[in-house]
Amino acid sequence: MTKSAKSAKGQEMAGREPGIEETFEALEEMVKKLEDGENTLEESFACYEQGMKLVKTLNAQIDKVEKQILILSEGDEHE
């Protein structure tokens, strides 16, 4: 993705919560930063902290979707 496309995407996301795919992409970027080995120890800790926040966000997003699926599934069983 080009820098301008990322900027446009960032502006688009500013008004709403990122979706699961977008959160996964952000987490992948954090992992890449950690794996490249070019960071200071402080930067690595910051990336790790941000990555853990993203993991928690993903867990919450996935739980929400699973609950929605269960509700929809229960509706199908009653028909």
PDB file of N, CA and C in Angstrom:
ATOM      1  N   MET A   1       0.853  -1.166   0.000  1.00  0.00           N
ATOM      2  CA  MET A   1       0.000   0.000   0.000  1.00  0.00           C
ATOM      3  C   MET A   1       0.895   1.224   0.000  1.00  0.00           C
ATOM      4  N   THR A   2       0.558   2.205  -0.837  1.00  0.00           N
ATOM      5  CA  THR A   2       1.369   3.411  -0.904  1.00  0.00           C
ATOM      6  C   THR A   2       1.129   4.286   0.303  1.00  0.00           C
ATOM      7  N   LYS A   3       2.057   5.221   0.514  1.00  0.00           N
ATOM      8  CA  LYS A   3       1.949   6.120   1.662  1.00  0.00           C
ATOM      9  C   LYS A   3       0.662   6.940   1.597  1.00  0.00           C
ATOM     10  N   SER A   4       0.300   7.426   0.414  1.00  0.00           N
ATOM     11  CA  SER A   4      -0.920   8.229   0.288  1.00  0.00           C
ATOM     12  C   SER A   4      -2.162   7.382   0.497  1.00  0.00           C
ATOM     13  N   ALA A   5      -2.120   6.118   0.073  1.00  0.00           N
ATOM     14  CA  ALA A   5      -3.261   5.222   0.289  1.00  0.00           C
ATOM     15  C   ALA A   5      -3.430   4.934   1.777  1.00  0.00           C
ATOM     16  N   LYS A   6      -2.296   4.745   2.491  1.00  0.00           N
ATOM     17  CA  LYS A   6      -2.362   4.524   3.935  1.00  0.00           C
ATOM     18  C   LYS A   6      -2.929   5.759   4.630  1.00  0.00           C
ATOM     19  N   SER A   7      -2.513   6.941   4.180  1.00  0.00           N
ATOM     20  CA  SER A   7      -2.995   8.190   4.766  1.00  0.00           C
ATOM     21  C   SER A   7      -4.492   8.343   4.545  1.00  0.00           C
ATOM     22  N   ALA A   8      -4.953   8.048   3.335  1.00  0.00           N
ATOM     23  CA  ALA A   8      -6.379   8.133   3.028  1.00  0.00           C
ATOM     24  C   ALA A   8      -7.159   7.118   3.849  1.00  0.00           C
ATOM     25  N   LYS A   9      -6.605   5.919   3.996  1.00  0.00           N
ATOM     26  CA  LYS A   9      -7.255   4.886   4.789  1.00  0.00           C
ATOM     27  C   LYS A   9      -7.327   5.318   6.248  1.00  0.00           C
ATOM     28  N   GLY A  10      -6.266   5.935   6.753  1.00  0.00           N
ATOM     29  CA  GLY A  10      -6.235   6.417   8.125  1.00  0.00           C
ATOM     30  C   GLY A  10      -7.277   7.494   8.360  1.00  0.00           C
ATOM     31  N   GLN A  11      -7.449   8.389   7.396  1.00  0.00           N
ATOM     32  CA  GLN A  11      -8.468   9.429   7.510  1.00  0.00           C
ATOM     33  C   GLN A  11      -9.868   8.819   7.464  1.00  0.00           C
ATOM     34  N   GLU A  12     -10.057   7.812   6.637  1.00  0.00           N
ATOM     35  CA  GLU A  12     -11.341   7.131   6.526  1.00  0.00           C
ATOM     36  C   GLU A  12     -11.689   6.441   7.842  1.00  0.00           C
ATOM     37  N   MET A  13     -10.689   5.839   8.499  1.00  0.00           N
ATOM     38  CA  MET A  13     -10.907   5.103   9.730  1.00  0.00           C
ATOM     39  C   MET A  13     -11.083   6.031  10.927  1.00  0.00           C
ATOM     40  N   ALA A  14     -10.709   7.306  10.798  1.00  0.00           N
ATOM     41  CA  ALA A  14     -10.744   8.221  11.927  1.00  0.00           C
ATOM     42  C   ALA A  14     -12.159   8.363  12.505  1.00  0.00           C
ATOM     43  N   GLY A  15     -13.169   8.233  11.689  1.00  0.00           N
ATOM     44  CA  GLY A  15     -14.537   8.414  12.143  1.00  0.00           C
ATOM     45  C   GLY A  15     -15.196   7.152  12.652  1.00  0.00           C
ATOM     46  N   ARG A  16     -14.509   6.013  12.619  1.00  0.00           N
ATOM     47  CA  ARG A  16     -15.118   4.760  13.049  1.00  0.00           C
ATOM     48  C   ARG A  16     -14.065   3.831  13.640  1.00  0.00           C
ATOM     49  N   GLU A  17     -14.555   2.798  14.313  1.00  0.00           N
ATOM     50  CA  GLU A  17     -13.662   1.796  14.887  1.00  0.00           C
ATOM     51  C   GLU A  17     -13.185   0.869  13.775  1.00  0.00           C
ATOM     52  N   PRO A  18     -11.885   0.522  13.762  1.00  0.00           N
ATOM     53  CA  PRO A  18     -11.385  -0.370  12.710  1.00  0.00           C
ATOM     54  C   PRO A  18     -12.010  -1.760  12.825  1.00  0.00           C
ATOM     55  N   GLY A  19     -12.176  -2.408  11.683  1.00  0.00           N
ATOM     56  CA  GLY A  19     -12.722  -3.757  11.653  1.00  0.00           C
ATOM     57  C   GLY A  19     -11.667  -4.798  11.978  1.00  0.00           C
ATOM     58  N   ILE A  20     -12.085  -6.048  11.996  1.00  0.00           N
ATOM     59  CA  ILE A  20     -11.181  -7.143  12.336  1.00  0.00           C
ATOM     60  C   ILE A  20      -9.998  -7.193  11.367  1.00  0.00           C
ATOM     61  N   GLU A  21     -10.271  -7.089  10.076  1.00  0.00           N
ATOM     62  CA  GLU A  21      -9.197  -7.171   9.090  1.00  0.00           C
ATOM     63  C   GLU A  21      -8.190  -6.043   9.277  1.00  0.00           C
ATOM     64  N   GLU A  22      -8.694  -4.842   9.542  1.00  0.00           N
ATOM     65  CA  GLU A  22      -7.813  -3.693   9.723  1.00  0.00           C
ATOM     66  C   GLU A  22      -6.969  -3.847  10.994  1.00  0.00           C
ATOM     67  N   THR A  23      -7.571  -4.394  12.025  1.00  0.00           N
ATOM     68  CA  THR A  23      -6.839  -4.608  13.266  1.00  0.00           C
ATOM     69  C   THR A  23      -5.756  -5.665  13.066  1.00  0.00           C
ATOM     70  N   PHE A  24      -6.083  -6.737  12.313  1.00  0.00           N
ATOM     71  CA  PHE A  24      -5.072  -7.750  11.989  1.00  0.00           C
ATOM     72  C   PHE A  24      -3.914  -7.130  11.211  1.00  0.00           C
ATOM     73  N   GLU A  25      -4.226  -6.251  10.259  1.00  0.00           N
ATOM     74  CA  GLU A  25      -3.172  -5.594   9.477  1.00  0.00           C
ATOM     75  C   GLU A  25      -2.262  -4.769  10.387  1.00  0.00           C
ATOM     76  N   ALA A  26      -2.858  -4.037  11.323  1.00  0.00           N
ATOM     77  CA  ALA A  26      -2.067  -3.231  12.249  1.00  0.00           C
ATOM     78  C   ALA A  26      -1.183  -4.127  13.114  1.00  0.00           C
ATOM     79  N   LEU A  27      -1.718  -5.260  13.547  1.00  0.00           N
ATOM     80  CA  LEU A  27      -0.947  -6.197  14.357  1.00  0.00           C
ATOM     81  C   LEU A  27       0.216  -6.776  13.539  1.00  0.00           C
ATOM     82  N   GLU A  28      -0.049  -7.101  12.287  1.00  0.00           N
ATOM     83  CA  GLU A  28       1.017  -7.613  11.414  1.00  0.00           C
ATOM     84  C   GLU A  28       2.130  -6.584  11.262  1.00  0.00           C
ATOM     85  N   GLU A  29       1.770  -5.313  11.151  1.00  0.00           N
ATOM     86  CA  GLU A  29       2.780  -4.260  11.046  1.00  0.00           C
ATOM     87  C   GLU A  29       3.628  -4.192  12.313  1.00  0.00           C
ATOM     88  N   MET A  30       2.996  -4.334  13.476  1.00  0.00           N
ATOM     89  CA  MET A  30       3.743  -4.328  14.743  1.00  0.00           C
ATOM     90  C   MET A  30       4.712  -5.511  14.793  1.00  0.00           C
ATOM     91  N   VAL A  31       4.265  -6.674  14.360  1.00  0.00           N
ATOM     92  CA  VAL A  31       5.121  -7.859  14.356  1.00  0.00           C
ATOM     93  C   VAL A  31       6.307  -7.650  13.418  1.00  0.00           C
ATOM     94  N   LYS A  32       6.057  -7.086  12.243  1.00  0.00           N
ATOM     95  CA  LYS A  32       7.148  -6.818  11.295  1.00  0.00           C
ATOM     96  C   LYS A  32       8.172  -5.868  11.902  1.00  0.00           C
ATOM     97  N   LYS A  33       7.696  -4.828  12.590  1.00  0.00           N
ATOM     98  CA  LYS A  33       8.616  -3.880  13.225  1.00  0.00           C
ATOM     99  C   LYS A  33       9.482  -4.584  14.262  1.00  0.00           C
ATOM    100  N   LEU A  34       8.868  -5.479  15.027  1.00  0.00           N
ATOM    101  CA  LEU A  34       9.625  -6.202  16.044  1.00  0.00           C
ATOM    102  C   LEU A  34      10.613  -7.172  15.417  1.00  0.00           C
ATOM    103  N   GLU A  35      10.221  -7.807  14.334  1.00  0.00           N
ATOM    104  CA  GLU A  35      11.076  -8.804  13.693  1.00  0.00           C
ATOM    105  C   GLU A  35      12.248  -8.199  12.937  1.00  0.00           C
ATOM    106  N   ASP A  36      12.130  -6.946  12.497  1.00  0.00           N
ATOM    107  CA  ASP A  36      13.219  -6.390  11.689  1.00  0.00           C
ATOM    108  C   ASP A  36      14.473  -6.101  12.508  1.00  0.00           C
ATOM    109  N   GLY A  37      14.344  -6.012  13.827  1.00  0.00           N
ATOM    110  CA  GLY A  37      15.512  -5.867  14.680  1.00  0.00           C
ATOM    111  C   GLY A  37      16.190  -4.510  14.612  1.00  0.00           C
ATOM    112  N   GLU A  38      15.562  -3.543  13.997  1.00  0.00           N
ATOM    113  CA  GLU A  38      16.159  -2.214  13.835  1.00  0.00           C
ATOM    114  C   GLU A  38      15.723  -1.235  14.923  1.00  0.00           C
ATOM    115  N   ASN A  39      14.932  -1.695  15.883  1.00  0.00           N
ATOM    116  CA  ASN A  39      14.381  -0.814  16.904  1.00  0.00           C
ATOM    117  C   ASN A  39      15.268  -0.781  18.146  1.00  0.00           C
ATOM    118  N   THR A  40      15.163   0.336  18.859  1.00  0.00           N
ATOM    119  CA  THR A  40      15.803   0.397  20.170  1.00  0.00           C
ATOM    120  C   THR A  40      14.967  -0.448  21.126  1.00  0.00           C
ATOM    121  N   LEU A  41      15.506  -0.692  22.292  1.00  0.00           N
ATOM    122  CA  LEU A  41      14.771  -1.468  23.288  1.00  0.00           C
ATOM    123  C   LEU A  41      13.462  -0.769  23.652  1.00  0.00           C
ATOM    124  N   GLU A  42      13.501   0.545  23.794  1.00  0.00           N
ATOM    125  CA  GLU A  42      12.295   1.307  24.134  1.00  0.00           C
ATOM    126  C   GLU A  42      11.246   1.198  23.021  1.00  0.00           C
ATOM    127  N   GLU A  43      11.703   1.291  21.776  1.00  0.00           N
ATOM    128  CA  GLU A  43      10.778   1.165  20.643  1.00  0.00           C
ATOM    129  C   GLU A  43      10.175  -0.238  20.594  1.00  0.00           C
ATOM    130  N   SER A  44      10.989  -1.233  20.891  1.00  0.00           N
ATOM    131  CA  SER A  44      10.499  -2.613  20.903  1.00  0.00           C
ATOM    132  C   SER A  44       9.434  -2.804  21.974  1.00  0.00           C
ATOM    133  N   PHE A  45       9.673  -2.244  23.165  1.00  0.00           N
ATOM    134  CA  PHE A  45       8.666  -2.330  24.230  1.00  0.00           C
ATOM    135  C   PHE A  45       7.379  -1.625  23.822  1.00  0.00           C
ATOM    136  N   ALA A  46       7.499  -0.466  23.181  1.00  0.00           N
ATOM    137  CA  ALA A  46       6.318   0.270  22.736  1.00  0.00           C
ATOM    138  C   ALA A  46       5.541  -0.540  21.694  1.00  0.00           C
ATOM    139  N   CYS A  47       6.266  -1.168  20.761  1.00  0.00           N
ATOM    140  CA  CYS A  47       5.611  -2.012  19.748  1.00  0.00           C
ATOM    141  C   CYS A  47       4.925  -3.199  20.407  1.00  0.00           C
ATOM    142  N   TYR A  48       5.591  -3.808  21.365  1.00  0.00           N
ATOM    143  CA  TYR A  48       5.006  -4.946  22.081  1.00  0.00           C
ATOM    144  C   TYR A  48       3.733  -4.523  22.804  1.00  0.00           C
ATOM    145  N   GLU A  49       3.795  -3.383  23.491  1.00  0.00           N
ATOM    146  CA  GLU A  49       2.626  -2.890  24.218  1.00  0.00           C
ATOM    147  C   GLU A  49       1.469  -2.619  23.254  1.00  0.00           C
ATOM    148  N   GLN A  50       1.761  -1.959  22.148  1.00  0.00           N
ATOM    149  CA  GLN A  50       0.729  -1.676  21.155  1.00  0.00           C
ATOM    150  C   GLN A  50       0.178  -2.980  20.565  1.00  0.00           C
ATOM    151  N   GLY A  51       1.049  -3.932  20.316  1.00  0.00           N
ATOM    152  CA  GLY A  51       0.613  -5.224  19.793  1.00  0.00           C
ATOM    153  C   GLY A  51      -0.317  -5.943  20.752  1.00  0.00           C
ATOM    154  N   MET A  52      -0.017  -5.892  22.044  1.00  0.00           N
ATOM    155  CA  MET A  52      -0.876  -6.534  23.039  1.00  0.00           C
ATOM    156  C   MET A  52      -2.247  -5.855  23.103  1.00  0.00           C
ATOM    157  N   LYS A  53      -2.268  -4.537  22.947  1.00  0.00           N
ATOM    158  CA  LYS A  53      -3.545  -3.820  22.901  1.00  0.00           C
ATOM    159  C   LYS A  53      -4.355  -4.264  21.682  1.00  0.00           C
ATOM    160  N   LEU A  54      -3.661  -4.446  20.563  1.00  0.00           N
ATOM    161  CA  LEU A  54      -4.339  -4.898  19.346  1.00  0.00           C
ATOM    162  C   LEU A  54      -4.887  -6.314  19.517  1.00  0.00           C
ATOM    163  N   VAL A  55      -4.133  -7.179  20.192  1.00  0.00           N
ATOM    164  CA  VAL A  55      -4.604  -8.548  20.446  1.00  0.00           C
ATOM    165  C   VAL A  55      -5.875  -8.513  21.293  1.00  0.00           C
ATOM    166  N   LYS A  56      -5.900  -7.680  22.312  1.00  0.00           N
ATOM    167  CA  LYS A  56      -7.100  -7.549  23.156  1.00  0.00           C
ATOM    168  C   LYS A  56      -8.279  -7.031  22.341  1.00  0.00           C
ATOM    169  N   THR A  57      -8.013  -6.062  21.480  1.00  0.00           N
ATOM    170  CA  THR A  57      -9.069  -5.527  20.617  1.00  0.00           C
ATOM    171  C   THR A  57      -9.604  -6.613  19.697  1.00  0.00           C
ATOM    172  N   LEU A  58      -8.702  -7.395  19.105  1.00  0.00           N
ATOM    173  CA  LEU A  58      -9.116  -8.490  18.225  1.00  0.00           C
ATOM    174  C   LEU A  58      -9.954  -9.511  18.975  1.00  0.00           C
ATOM    175  N   ASN A  59      -9.532  -9.865  20.177  1.00  0.00           N
ATOM    176  CA  ASN A  59     -10.305 -10.822  20.971  1.00  0.00           C
ATOM    177  C   ASN A  59     -11.718 -10.310  21.210  1.00  0.00           C
ATOM    178  N   ALA A  60     -11.839  -9.034  21.551  1.00  0.00           N
ATOM    179  CA  ALA A  60     -13.157  -8.451  21.793  1.00  0.00           C
ATOM    180  C   ALA A  60     -13.991  -8.442  20.508  1.00  0.00           C
ATOM    181  N   GLN A  61     -13.368  -8.087  19.392  1.00  0.00           N
ATOM    182  CA  GLN A  61     -14.086  -8.057  18.119  1.00  0.00           C
ATOM    183  C   GLN A  61     -14.554  -9.456  17.717  1.00  0.00           C
ATOM    184  N   ILE A  62     -13.697 -10.446  17.891  1.00  0.00           N
ATOM    185  CA  ILE A  62     -14.051 -11.820  17.530  1.00  0.00           C
ATOM    186  C   ILE A  62     -15.141 -12.346  18.450  1.00  0.00           C
ATOM    187  N   ASP A  63     -15.049 -12.043  19.747  1.00  0.00           N
ATOM    188  CA  ASP A  63     -16.106 -12.451  20.678  1.00  0.00           C
ATOM    189  C   ASP A  63     -17.449 -11.866  20.278  1.00  0.00           C
ATOM    190  N   LYS A  64     -17.444 -10.612  19.871  1.00  0.00           N
ATOM    191  CA  LYS A  64     -18.681  -9.944  19.450  1.00  0.00           C
ATOM    192  C   LYS A  64     -19.295 -10.657  18.245  1.00  0.00           C
ATOM    193  N   VAL A  65     -18.464 -10.990  17.270  1.00  0.00           N
ATOM    194  CA  VAL A  65     -18.948 -11.685  16.074  1.00  0.00           C
ATOM    195  C   VAL A  65     -19.466 -13.073  16.439  1.00  0.00           C
ATOM    196  N   GLU A  66     -18.755 -13.788  17.316  1.00  0.00           N
ATOM    197  CA  GLU A  66     -19.205 -15.115  17.730  1.00  0.00           C
ATOM    198  C   GLU A  66     -20.569 -15.040  18.409  1.00  0.00           C
ATOM    199  N   LYS A  67     -20.782 -14.036  19.250  1.00  0.00           N
ATOM    200  CA  LYS A  67     -22.078 -13.866  19.909  1.00  0.00           C
ATOM    201  C   LYS A  67     -23.180 -13.596  18.894  1.00  0.00           C
ATOM    202  N   GLN A  68     -22.877 -12.776  17.897  1.00  0.00           N
ATOM    203  CA  GLN A  68     -23.855 -12.491  16.853  1.00  0.00           C
ATOM    204  C   GLN A  68     -24.201 -13.756  16.074  1.00  0.00           C
ATOM    205  N   ILE A  69     -23.210 -14.580  15.795  1.00  0.00           N
ATOM    206  CA  ILE A  69     -23.443 -15.838  15.073  1.00  0.00           C
ATOM    207  C   ILE A  69     -24.311 -16.769  15.906  1.00  0.00           C
ATOM    208  N   LEU A  70     -24.028 -16.848  17.210  1.00  0.00           N
ATOM    209  CA  LEU A  70     -24.848 -17.690  18.086  1.00  0.00           C
ATOM    210  C   LEU A  70     -26.294 -17.222  18.102  1.00  0.00           C
ATOM    211  N   ILE A  71     -26.504 -15.934  18.178  1.00  0.00           N
ATOM    212  CA  ILE A  71     -27.866 -15.398  18.175  1.00  0.00           C
ATOM    213  C   ILE A  71     -28.560 -15.738  16.872  1.00  0.00           C
ATOM    214  N   LEU A  72     -27.870 -15.579  15.758  1.00  0.00           N
ATOM    215  CA  LEU A  72     -28.465 -15.916  14.452  1.00  0.00           C
ATOM    216  C   LEU A  72     -28.727 -17.411  14.336  1.00  0.00           C
ATOM    217  N   SER A  73     -27.818 -18.217  14.847  1.00  0.00           N
ATOM    218  CA  SER A  73     -27.976 -19.670  14.801  1.00  0.00           C
ATOM    219  C   SER A  73     -29.179 -20.109  15.624  1.00  0.00           C
ATOM    220  N   GLU A  74     -29.376 -19.505  16.787  1.00  0.00           N
ATOM    221  CA  GLU A  74     -30.510 -19.846  17.627  1.00  0.00           C
ATOM    222  C   GLU A  74     -31.819 -19.505  16.929  1.00  0.00           C
ATOM    223  N   GLY A  75     -31.819 -18.416  16.183  1.00  0.00           N
ATOM    224  CA  GLY A  75     -33.006 -18.027  15.427  1.00  0.00           C
ATOM    225  C   GLY A  75     -33.361 -19.048  14.363  1.00  0.00           C
ATOM    226  N   ASP A  76     -32.349 -19.643  13.732  1.00  0.00           N
ATOM    227  CA  ASP A  76     -32.581 -20.671  12.718  1.00  0.00           C
ATOM    228  C   ASP A  76     -33.146 -21.947  13.322  1.00  0.00           C
ATOM    229  N   GLU A  77     -32.751 -22.275  14.546  1.00  0.00           N
ATOM    230  CA  GLU A  77     -33.214 -23.501  15.182  1.00  0.00           C
ATOM    231  C   GLU A  77     -34.701 -23.426  15.542  1.00  0.00           C
ATOM    232  N   HIS A  78     -35.216 -22.238  15.767  1.00  0.00           N
ATOM    233  CA  HIS A  78     -36.601 -22.055  16.196  1.00  0.00           C
ATOM    234  C   HIS A  78     -37.560 -21.994  15.001  1.00  0.00           C
ATOM    235  N   GLU A  79     -37.052 -21.978  13.802  1.00  0.00           N
ATOM    236  CA  GLU A  79     -37.937 -21.860  12.633  1.00  0.00           C
ATOM    237  C   GLU A  79     -38.438 -23.198  12.183  1.00  0.00           C
TER     238      GLU A  79
END
